[in-house]
Amino acid sequence: MSYNPYYSEFGSENNVAAGRHKHPQQEVAGAAHTTAQQPQTQPNGSFFPTASTNMAFQFGQTAFNQFVGQENISHLHETVSKATGATNSSISHYFQVSNSYVFHKLKIITVPFLQKNWQRIPDSSNSFQPPRVDVNSPDLYIPVMGLVTYILAWNLGQGLNGSFDPENLYFKLSSTLAFFFLDLIILRLGLYLLVSNTTSPVTSLVELTCYVGYKFVPLIFSMFFPASFVWLNRLAKLSLFGAFGVFLLRSIKFNLFVDMGNNTDFSFKKGTVKKVNYFLFFYGFFWQSVLMWLMG
């Protein structure tokens, strides 16, 4: 007896013949019933929106707008934008970097005495050029990559010394972030109390985060000097931390009293400028040296 595949699928040849001689209307009805049971999907696997789904979405959006109020929604959006300092530029603006920018920025942070011009370059939209165009522009790429590199390098050093522990990774990350946010709060609060009536881009929270995050650069370079050479290690740390203080002082000072709309300097009282200079000197040299010494 020869094998017939129709027996395994339909049971008998009579059932196959009966299925072949179905009326066309029955085939259409069966296909419609099968389609109604299976959801329609797009080629990428997502479902087509149905009329009931669109109606429910529109109803929910209308109810939310009526409950919260359009004015409150707009006010909330403005508050978030002002808090982040990203009213005229998005966060992606600070990630527009190039290899040349990163190299020159690292050189300015470690050897700021070679930099002559500290003013940022404005553009035609009452803002400033992105970092890949202007080396004096702050960025978020170096702080983010610096944080990751610093944590990994510190744990690598612990492993080479034979004292590696997986829990140290979380401990070091949490303590580093705590120091980071404490530093950001001090800088933000100090500038807010001194020059709260300015529209300087440096007083925005995003750009202050950039400047605070640059401290990971001298912290990473200080790890290159072995701890066995005590005096060499201490001298290298003092040099790197002092250079970073000069970088902060000049970067913030030369771009603090700038009007983004007119690209001109504000006219402040000499007393205010003197207080800002004292604060930046204390913050850039004394506080940063103590903080990075504790972190390193």
mmCIF file of C-alpha atoms in Angstrom:
data_model
loop_
_atom_site.group_PDB
_atom_site.id
_atom_site.type_symbol
_atom_site.label_atom_id
_atom_site.label_comp_id
_atom_site.label_asym_id
_atom_site.label_seq_id
_atom_site.Cartn_x
_atom_site.Cartn_y
_atom_site.Cartn_z
ATOM 1 C CA MET A 1 0.000 0.000 0.000
ATOM 2 C CA SER A 2 1.508 3.305 -1.083
ATOM 3 C CA TYR A 3 1.703 6.280 1.244
ATOM 4 C CA ASN A 4 -0.715 9.085 0.499
ATOM 5 C CA PRO A 5 -0.103 12.392 2.300
ATOM 6 C CA TYR A 6 -3.768 13.287 2.161
ATOM 7 C CA TYR A 7 -4.564 10.486 4.653
ATOM 8 C CA SER A 8 -2.359 12.032 7.349
ATOM 9 C CA GLU A 9 -3.820 15.501 6.969
ATOM 10 C CA PHE A 10 -7.497 14.958 6.271
ATOM 11 C CA GLY A 11 -8.087 11.374 7.349
ATOM 12 C CA SER A 12 -9.399 9.926 4.077
ATOM 13 C CA GLU A 13 -9.607 10.607 0.383
ATOM 14 C CA ASN A 14 -13.331 11.159 0.622
ATOM 15 C CA ASN A 15 -12.764 14.089 2.979
ATOM 16 C CA VAL A 16 -10.232 15.485 0.562
ATOM 17 C CA ALA A 17 -12.659 15.222 -2.301
ATOM 18 C CA ALA A 18 -15.368 16.811 -0.226
ATOM 19 C CA GLY A 19 -13.035 19.676 0.618
ATOM 20 C CA ARG A 20 -12.155 20.162 -3.042
ATOM 21 C CA HIS A 21 -15.776 20.415 -4.145
ATOM 22 C CA LYS A 22 -16.837 23.100 -1.665
ATOM 23 C CA HIS A 23 -19.070 25.790 -2.985
ATOM 24 C CA PRO A 24 -17.235 29.097 -3.654
ATOM 25 C CA GLN A 25 -19.534 30.994 -1.266
ATOM 26 C CA GLN A 26 -18.644 28.582 1.519
ATOM 27 C CA GLU A 27 -14.933 29.169 0.868
ATOM 28 C CA VAL A 28 -15.398 32.956 1.062
ATOM 29 C CA ALA A 29 -17.415 32.654 4.266
ATOM 30 C CA GLY A 30 -14.786 30.373 5.820
ATOM 31 C CA ALA A 31 -11.991 32.751 4.894
ATOM 32 C CA ALA A 32 -13.872 35.700 6.361
ATOM 33 C CA HIS A 33 -14.470 33.766 9.573
ATOM 34 C CA THR A 34 -10.789 32.856 9.849
ATOM 35 C CA THR A 35 -9.728 36.454 9.203
ATOM 36 C CA ALA A 36 -12.114 37.756 11.848
ATOM 37 C CA GLN A 37 -10.580 35.429 14.437
ATOM 38 C CA GLN A 38 -6.967 36.391 13.678
ATOM 39 C CA PRO A 39 -5.760 39.941 14.357
ATOM 40 C CA GLN A 40 -4.442 41.879 11.387
ATOM 41 C CA THR A 41 -0.802 42.761 11.631
ATOM 42 C CA GLN A 42 1.560 44.891 9.655
ATOM 43 C CA PRO A 43 4.630 43.388 8.008
ATOM 44 C CA ASN A 44 6.746 44.511 10.965
ATOM 45 C CA GLY A 45 4.486 42.686 13.433
ATOM 46 C CA SER A 46 2.539 45.666 14.842
ATOM 47 C CA PHE A 47 -1.234 45.692 14.903
ATOM 48 C CA PHE A 48 -3.322 47.941 12.676
ATOM 49 C CA PRO A 49 -5.177 50.527 14.766
ATOM 50 C CA THR A 50 -8.855 49.841 14.849
ATOM 51 C CA ALA A 51 -11.679 52.356 15.015
ATOM 52 C CA SER A 52 -12.350 51.534 18.647
ATOM 53 C CA THR A 53 -8.671 52.052 19.550
ATOM 54 C CA ASN A 54 -8.544 55.465 17.883
ATOM 55 C CA MET A 55 -11.801 56.485 19.556
ATOM 56 C CA ALA A 56 -10.521 55.425 22.973
ATOM 57 C CA PHE A 57 -7.230 57.292 22.457
ATOM 58 C CA GLN A 58 -8.975 60.499 21.401
ATOM 59 C CA PHE A 59 -11.399 60.247 24.284
ATOM 60 C CA GLY A 60 -8.599 59.758 26.803
ATOM 61 C CA GLN A 61 -6.566 62.644 25.384
ATOM 62 C CA THR A 62 -9.581 64.966 25.484
ATOM 63 C CA ALA A 63 -10.417 63.969 29.052
ATOM 64 C CA PHE A 64 -6.789 64.538 30.170
ATOM 65 C CA ASN A 65 -6.652 67.984 28.582
ATOM 66 C CA GLN A 66 -9.947 68.998 30.171
ATOM 67 C CA PHE A 67 -8.933 67.651 33.580
ATOM 68 C CA VAL A 68 -5.436 69.179 33.680
ATOM 69 C CA GLY A 69 -6.058 72.194 31.490
ATOM 70 C CA GLN A 70 -4.123 73.348 28.451
ATOM 71 C CA GLU A 71 -2.621 76.285 30.340
ATOM 72 C CA ASN A 72 -1.266 74.008 33.056
ATOM 73 C CA ILE A 73 0.261 71.703 30.449
ATOM 74 C CA SER A 74 2.022 74.619 28.765
ATOM 75 C CA HIS A 75 3.191 75.937 32.128
ATOM 76 C CA LEU A 76 4.557 72.501 33.054
ATOM 77 C CA HIS A 77 6.475 72.310 29.768
ATOM 78 C CA GLU A 78 7.978 75.754 30.331
ATOM 79 C CA THR A 79 8.955 74.870 33.906
ATOM 80 C CA VAL A 80 10.775 71.720 32.819
ATOM 81 C CA SER A 81 12.528 73.584 30.020
ATOM 82 C CA LYS A 82 13.701 76.340 32.357
ATOM 83 C CA ALA A 83 14.842 73.835 34.968
ATOM 84 C CA THR A 84 17.011 71.955 32.496
ATOM 85 C CA GLY A 85 18.176 75.049 30.656
ATOM 86 C CA ALA A 86 17.205 73.497 27.318
ATOM 87 C CA THR A 87 14.765 76.133 26.130
ATOM 88 C CA ASN A 88 16.635 77.037 22.965
ATOM 89 C CA SER A 89 18.678 73.898 22.501
ATOM 90 C CA SER A 90 18.095 70.247 23.180
ATOM 91 C CA ILE A 91 20.319 67.865 25.049
ATOM 92 C CA SER A 92 21.573 66.448 21.756
ATOM 93 C CA HIS A 93 23.323 69.788 21.162
ATOM 94 C CA TYR A 94 25.858 68.862 23.845
ATOM 95 C CA PHE A 95 26.649 65.501 22.251
ATOM 96 C CA GLN A 96 27.649 66.925 18.867
ATOM 97 C CA VAL A 97 31.372 66.291 19.226
ATOM 98 C CA SER A 98 34.203 65.172 16.985
ATOM 99 C CA ASN A 99 37.554 63.489 17.541
ATOM 100 C CA SER A 100 39.346 66.778 17.069
ATOM 101 C CA TYR A 101 37.126 68.484 19.650
ATOM 102 C CA VAL A 102 37.670 65.756 22.249
ATOM 103 C CA PHE A 103 41.441 65.899 21.805
ATOM 104 C CA HIS A 104 41.619 69.695 22.106
ATOM 105 C CA LYS A 105 39.180 69.722 25.041
ATOM 106 C CA LEU A 106 41.286 67.239 26.986
ATOM 107 C CA LYS A 107 44.346 69.367 26.284
ATOM 108 C CA ILE A 108 42.589 72.505 27.557
ATOM 109 C CA ILE A 109 41.424 70.749 30.747
ATOM 110 C CA THR A 110 44.874 69.376 31.581
ATOM 111 C CA VAL A 111 46.969 72.310 30.289
ATOM 112 C CA PRO A 112 44.691 75.395 30.408
ATOM 113 C CA PHE A 113 47.614 77.814 30.367
ATOM 114 C CA LEU A 114 48.067 77.268 26.614
ATOM 115 C CA GLN A 115 44.545 78.454 25.816
ATOM 116 C CA LYS A 116 44.309 82.134 24.919
ATOM 117 C CA ASN A 117 40.670 82.626 23.914
ATOM 118 C CA TRP A 118 37.892 81.430 26.233
ATOM 119 C CA GLN A 119 34.895 83.118 24.591
ATOM 120 C CA ARG A 120 32.302 80.920 22.920
ATOM 121 C CA ILE A 121 31.256 81.410 19.298
ATOM 122 C CA PRO A 122 27.629 82.584 18.820
ATOM 123 C CA ASP A 123 25.449 81.551 15.919
ATOM 124 C CA SER A 124 22.590 83.234 14.087
ATOM 125 C CA SER A 125 19.816 81.799 16.312
ATOM 126 C CA ASN A 126 20.708 83.671 19.526
ATOM 127 C CA SER A 127 22.565 80.616 20.769
ATOM 128 C CA PHE A 128 26.071 79.181 20.510
ATOM 129 C CA GLN A 129 27.840 76.847 18.161
ATOM 130 C CA PRO A 130 27.876 73.118 19.030
ATOM 131 C CA PRO A 131 30.996 71.593 20.572
ATOM 132 C CA ARG A 132 32.265 70.114 17.294
ATOM 133 C CA VAL A 133 32.550 73.686 15.955
ATOM 134 C CA ASP A 134 33.629 75.556 19.101
ATOM 135 C CA VAL A 135 36.177 74.019 21.467
ATOM 136 C CA ASN A 136 35.089 76.384 24.255
ATOM 137 C CA SER A 137 31.541 75.023 24.179
ATOM 138 C CA PRO A 138 30.656 72.597 26.996
ATOM 139 C CA ASP A 139 29.627 69.070 26.136
ATOM 140 C CA LEU A 140 28.136 66.039 27.862
ATOM 141 C CA TYR A 141 30.096 63.402 25.954
ATOM 142 C CA ILE A 142 33.336 63.787 27.910
ATOM 143 C CA PRO A 143 31.618 63.835 31.358
ATOM 144 C CA VAL A 144 29.565 60.709 30.598
ATOM 145 C CA MET A 145 32.473 58.770 29.129
ATOM 146 C CA GLY A 146 34.722 60.074 31.886
ATOM 147 C CA LEU A 147 32.405 58.746 34.590
ATOM 148 C CA VAL A 148 32.294 55.280 33.024
ATOM 149 C CA THR A 149 36.059 55.206 32.443
ATOM 150 C CA TYR A 150 36.796 56.418 35.959
ATOM 151 C CA ILE A 151 34.677 53.712 37.612
ATOM 152 C CA LEU A 152 36.152 50.948 35.440
ATOM 153 C CA ALA A 153 39.732 52.185 35.862
ATOM 154 C CA TRP A 154 39.352 52.419 39.634
ATOM 155 C CA ASN A 155 38.033 48.852 39.866
ATOM 156 C CA LEU A 156 40.799 47.668 37.531
ATOM 157 C CA GLY A 157 43.354 49.167 39.895
ATOM 158 C CA GLN A 158 41.697 47.383 42.805
ATOM 159 C CA GLY A 159 41.917 44.115 40.899
ATOM 160 C CA LEU A 160 45.616 44.586 40.121
ATOM 161 C CA ASN A 161 46.251 45.188 43.819
ATOM 162 C CA GLY A 162 44.454 41.942 44.668
ATOM 163 C CA SER A 163 41.568 43.572 46.520
ATOM 164 C CA PHE A 164 38.849 43.391 43.859
ATOM 165 C CA ASP A 165 35.298 42.870 45.078
ATOM 166 C CA PRO A 166 32.179 43.104 42.872
ATOM 167 C CA GLU A 167 30.448 45.122 45.578
ATOM 168 C CA ASN A 168 33.107 47.811 45.243
ATOM 169 C CA LEU A 169 31.743 48.623 41.785
ATOM 170 C CA TYR A 170 28.367 49.688 43.185
ATOM 171 C CA PHE A 171 29.942 51.347 46.210
ATOM 172 C CA LYS A 172 32.287 53.433 44.069
ATOM 173 C CA LEU A 173 29.546 54.382 41.626
ATOM 174 C CA SER A 174 27.148 55.485 44.380
ATOM 175 C CA SER A 175 29.791 57.482 46.249
ATOM 176 C CA THR A 176 31.005 59.128 43.017
ATOM 177 C CA LEU A 177 27.485 60.167 42.052
ATOM 178 C CA ALA A 178 26.927 61.523 45.576
ATOM 179 C CA PHE A 179 30.054 63.688 45.327
ATOM 180 C CA PHE A 180 29.031 64.735 41.815
ATOM 181 C CA PHE A 181 25.563 65.964 42.811
ATOM 182 C CA LEU A 182 26.928 67.678 45.911
ATOM 183 C CA ASP A 183 29.408 69.544 43.744
ATOM 184 C CA LEU A 184 26.675 70.483 41.271
ATOM 185 C CA ILE A 185 24.409 71.799 44.037
ATOM 186 C CA ILE A 186 27.183 73.974 45.478
ATOM 187 C CA LEU A 187 28.059 75.495 42.111
ATOM 188 C CA ARG A 188 24.434 76.015 41.120
ATOM 189 C CA LEU A 189 23.459 77.555 44.460
ATOM 190 C CA GLY A 190 26.483 79.841 44.582
ATOM 191 C CA LEU A 191 25.945 81.252 41.096
ATOM 192 C CA TYR A 192 22.208 81.560 41.673
ATOM 193 C CA LEU A 193 22.707 83.665 44.783
ATOM 194 C CA LEU A 194 25.315 85.870 43.130
ATOM 195 C CA VAL A 195 23.977 86.344 39.587
ATOM 196 C CA SER A 196 20.391 85.107 39.686
ATOM 197 C CA ASN A 197 19.141 87.952 37.466
ATOM 198 C CA THR A 198 21.193 86.993 34.405
ATOM 199 C CA THR A 199 20.287 84.942 31.349
ATOM 200 C CA SER A 200 23.814 83.644 30.966
ATOM 201 C CA PRO A 201 24.047 80.183 29.404
ATOM 202 C CA VAL A 202 26.596 79.162 32.024
ATOM 203 C CA THR A 203 23.957 79.423 34.765
ATOM 204 C CA SER A 204 21.828 76.715 33.112
ATOM 205 C CA LEU A 205 21.717 73.378 34.889
ATOM 206 C CA VAL A 206 22.768 71.407 31.807
ATOM 207 C CA GLU A 207 25.924 73.408 31.186
ATOM 208 C CA LEU A 208 26.852 73.432 34.862
ATOM 209 C CA THR A 209 26.561 69.639 34.731
ATOM 210 C CA CYS A 210 29.045 69.664 31.849
ATOM 211 C CA TYR A 211 31.592 71.706 33.768
ATOM 212 C CA VAL A 212 31.199 69.664 36.943
ATOM 213 C CA GLY A 213 31.587 66.436 34.961
ATOM 214 C CA TYR A 214 34.945 67.498 33.535
ATOM 215 C CA LYS A 215 36.563 66.630 36.853
ATOM 216 C CA PHE A 216 36.750 62.970 35.798
ATOM 217 C CA VAL A 217 39.475 63.881 33.306
ATOM 218 C CA PRO A 218 42.115 64.867 35.909
ATOM 219 C CA LEU A 219 40.939 62.022 38.144
ATOM 220 C CA ILE A 220 41.617 59.489 35.386
ATOM 221 C CA PHE A 221 45.019 60.955 34.485
ATOM 222 C CA SER A 222 46.034 60.932 38.152
ATOM 223 C CA MET A 223 45.628 57.131 38.150
ATOM 224 C CA PHE A 224 48.511 56.796 35.697
ATOM 225 C CA PHE A 225 50.991 57.645 38.455
ATOM 226 C CA PRO A 226 51.578 54.652 40.760
ATOM 227 C CA ALA A 227 50.874 55.062 44.431
ATOM 228 C CA SER A 228 54.233 53.500 45.301
ATOM 229 C CA PHE A 229 55.930 56.751 44.268
ATOM 230 C CA VAL A 230 54.266 58.844 46.934
ATOM 231 C CA TRP A 231 55.762 62.229 46.155
ATOM 232 C CA LEU A 232 55.375 61.823 42.416
ATOM 233 C CA ASN A 233 51.760 60.790 42.845
ATOM 234 C CA ARG A 234 50.970 63.735 45.105
ATOM 235 C CA LEU A 235 52.752 66.210 42.841
ATOM 236 C CA ALA A 236 50.877 64.915 39.796
ATOM 237 C CA LYS A 237 47.534 65.177 41.600
ATOM 238 C CA LEU A 238 48.214 68.720 42.777
ATOM 239 C CA SER A 239 49.229 69.760 39.267
ATOM 240 C CA LEU A 240 46.184 68.189 37.602
ATOM 241 C CA PHE A 241 43.747 69.480 40.217
ATOM 242 C CA GLY A 242 45.246 72.978 40.058
ATOM 243 C CA ALA A 243 45.029 72.983 36.256
ATOM 244 C CA PHE A 244 41.394 71.939 36.462
ATOM 245 C CA GLY A 245 40.727 74.832 38.837
ATOM 246 C CA VAL A 246 42.195 77.257 36.282
ATOM 247 C CA PHE A 247 40.048 75.681 33.572
ATOM 248 C CA LEU A 248 36.849 76.101 35.618
ATOM 249 C CA LEU A 249 37.686 79.633 36.661
ATOM 250 C CA ARG A 250 38.341 80.849 33.123
ATOM 251 C CA SER A 251 35.589 78.874 31.406
ATOM 252 C CA ILE A 252 32.845 80.073 33.730
ATOM 253 C CA LYS A 253 34.173 83.572 34.295
ATOM 254 C CA PHE A 254 34.559 84.527 30.628
ATOM 255 C CA ASN A 255 31.089 83.246 29.715
ATOM 256 C CA LEU A 256 29.077 84.087 32.816
ATOM 257 C CA PHE A 257 28.060 87.657 32.077
ATOM 258 C CA VAL A 258 27.000 87.136 28.466
ATOM 259 C CA ASP A 259 23.557 87.995 27.102
ATOM 260 C CA MET A 260 22.480 85.221 24.727
ATOM 261 C CA GLY A 261 20.124 87.568 22.908
ATOM 262 C CA ASN A 262 22.576 90.382 22.218
ATOM 263 C CA ASN A 263 25.857 88.490 22.662
ATOM 264 C CA THR A 264 27.159 91.354 24.778
ATOM 265 C CA ASP A 265 28.542 91.603 28.275
ATOM 266 C CA PHE A 266 26.294 92.647 31.137
ATOM 267 C CA SER A 267 27.098 95.757 33.117
ATOM 268 C CA PHE A 268 27.427 94.589 36.720
ATOM 269 C CA LYS A 269 28.638 96.341 39.776
ATOM 270 C CA LYS A 270 32.235 95.855 40.682
ATOM 271 C CA GLY A 271 31.162 94.379 43.995
ATOM 272 C CA THR A 272 29.182 91.630 42.266
ATOM 273 C CA VAL A 273 32.014 90.800 39.898
ATOM 274 C CA LYS A 274 34.462 90.689 42.790
ATOM 275 C CA LYS A 275 32.211 88.321 44.748
ATOM 276 C CA VAL A 276 31.865 86.044 41.740
ATOM 277 C CA ASN A 277 35.641 85.976 41.285
ATOM 278 C CA TYR A 278 36.160 85.077 44.941
ATOM 279 C CA PHE A 279 33.537 82.346 44.769
ATOM 280 C CA LEU A 280 34.947 80.827 41.571
ATOM 281 C CA PHE A 281 38.483 80.976 42.974
ATOM 282 C CA PHE A 282 37.399 79.170 46.154
ATOM 283 C CA TYR A 283 35.267 76.706 44.209
ATOM 284 C CA GLY A 284 37.789 76.015 41.450
ATOM 285 C CA PHE A 285 40.948 75.656 43.505
ATOM 286 C CA PHE A 286 40.214 74.854 47.132
ATOM 287 C CA TRP A 287 36.926 72.963 46.922
ATOM 288 C CA GLN A 288 37.760 71.019 43.760
ATOM 289 C CA SER A 289 41.168 69.998 45.116
ATOM 290 C CA VAL A 290 39.638 68.714 48.351
ATOM 291 C CA LEU A 291 36.774 66.967 46.588
ATOM 292 C CA MET A 292 38.923 65.232 43.964
ATOM 293 C CA TRP A 293 41.478 64.250 46.599
ATOM 294 C CA LEU A 294 38.685 62.473 48.502
ATOM 295 C CA MET A 295 37.365 60.864 45.317
ATOM 296 C CA GLY A 296 40.789 59.743 44.134
#
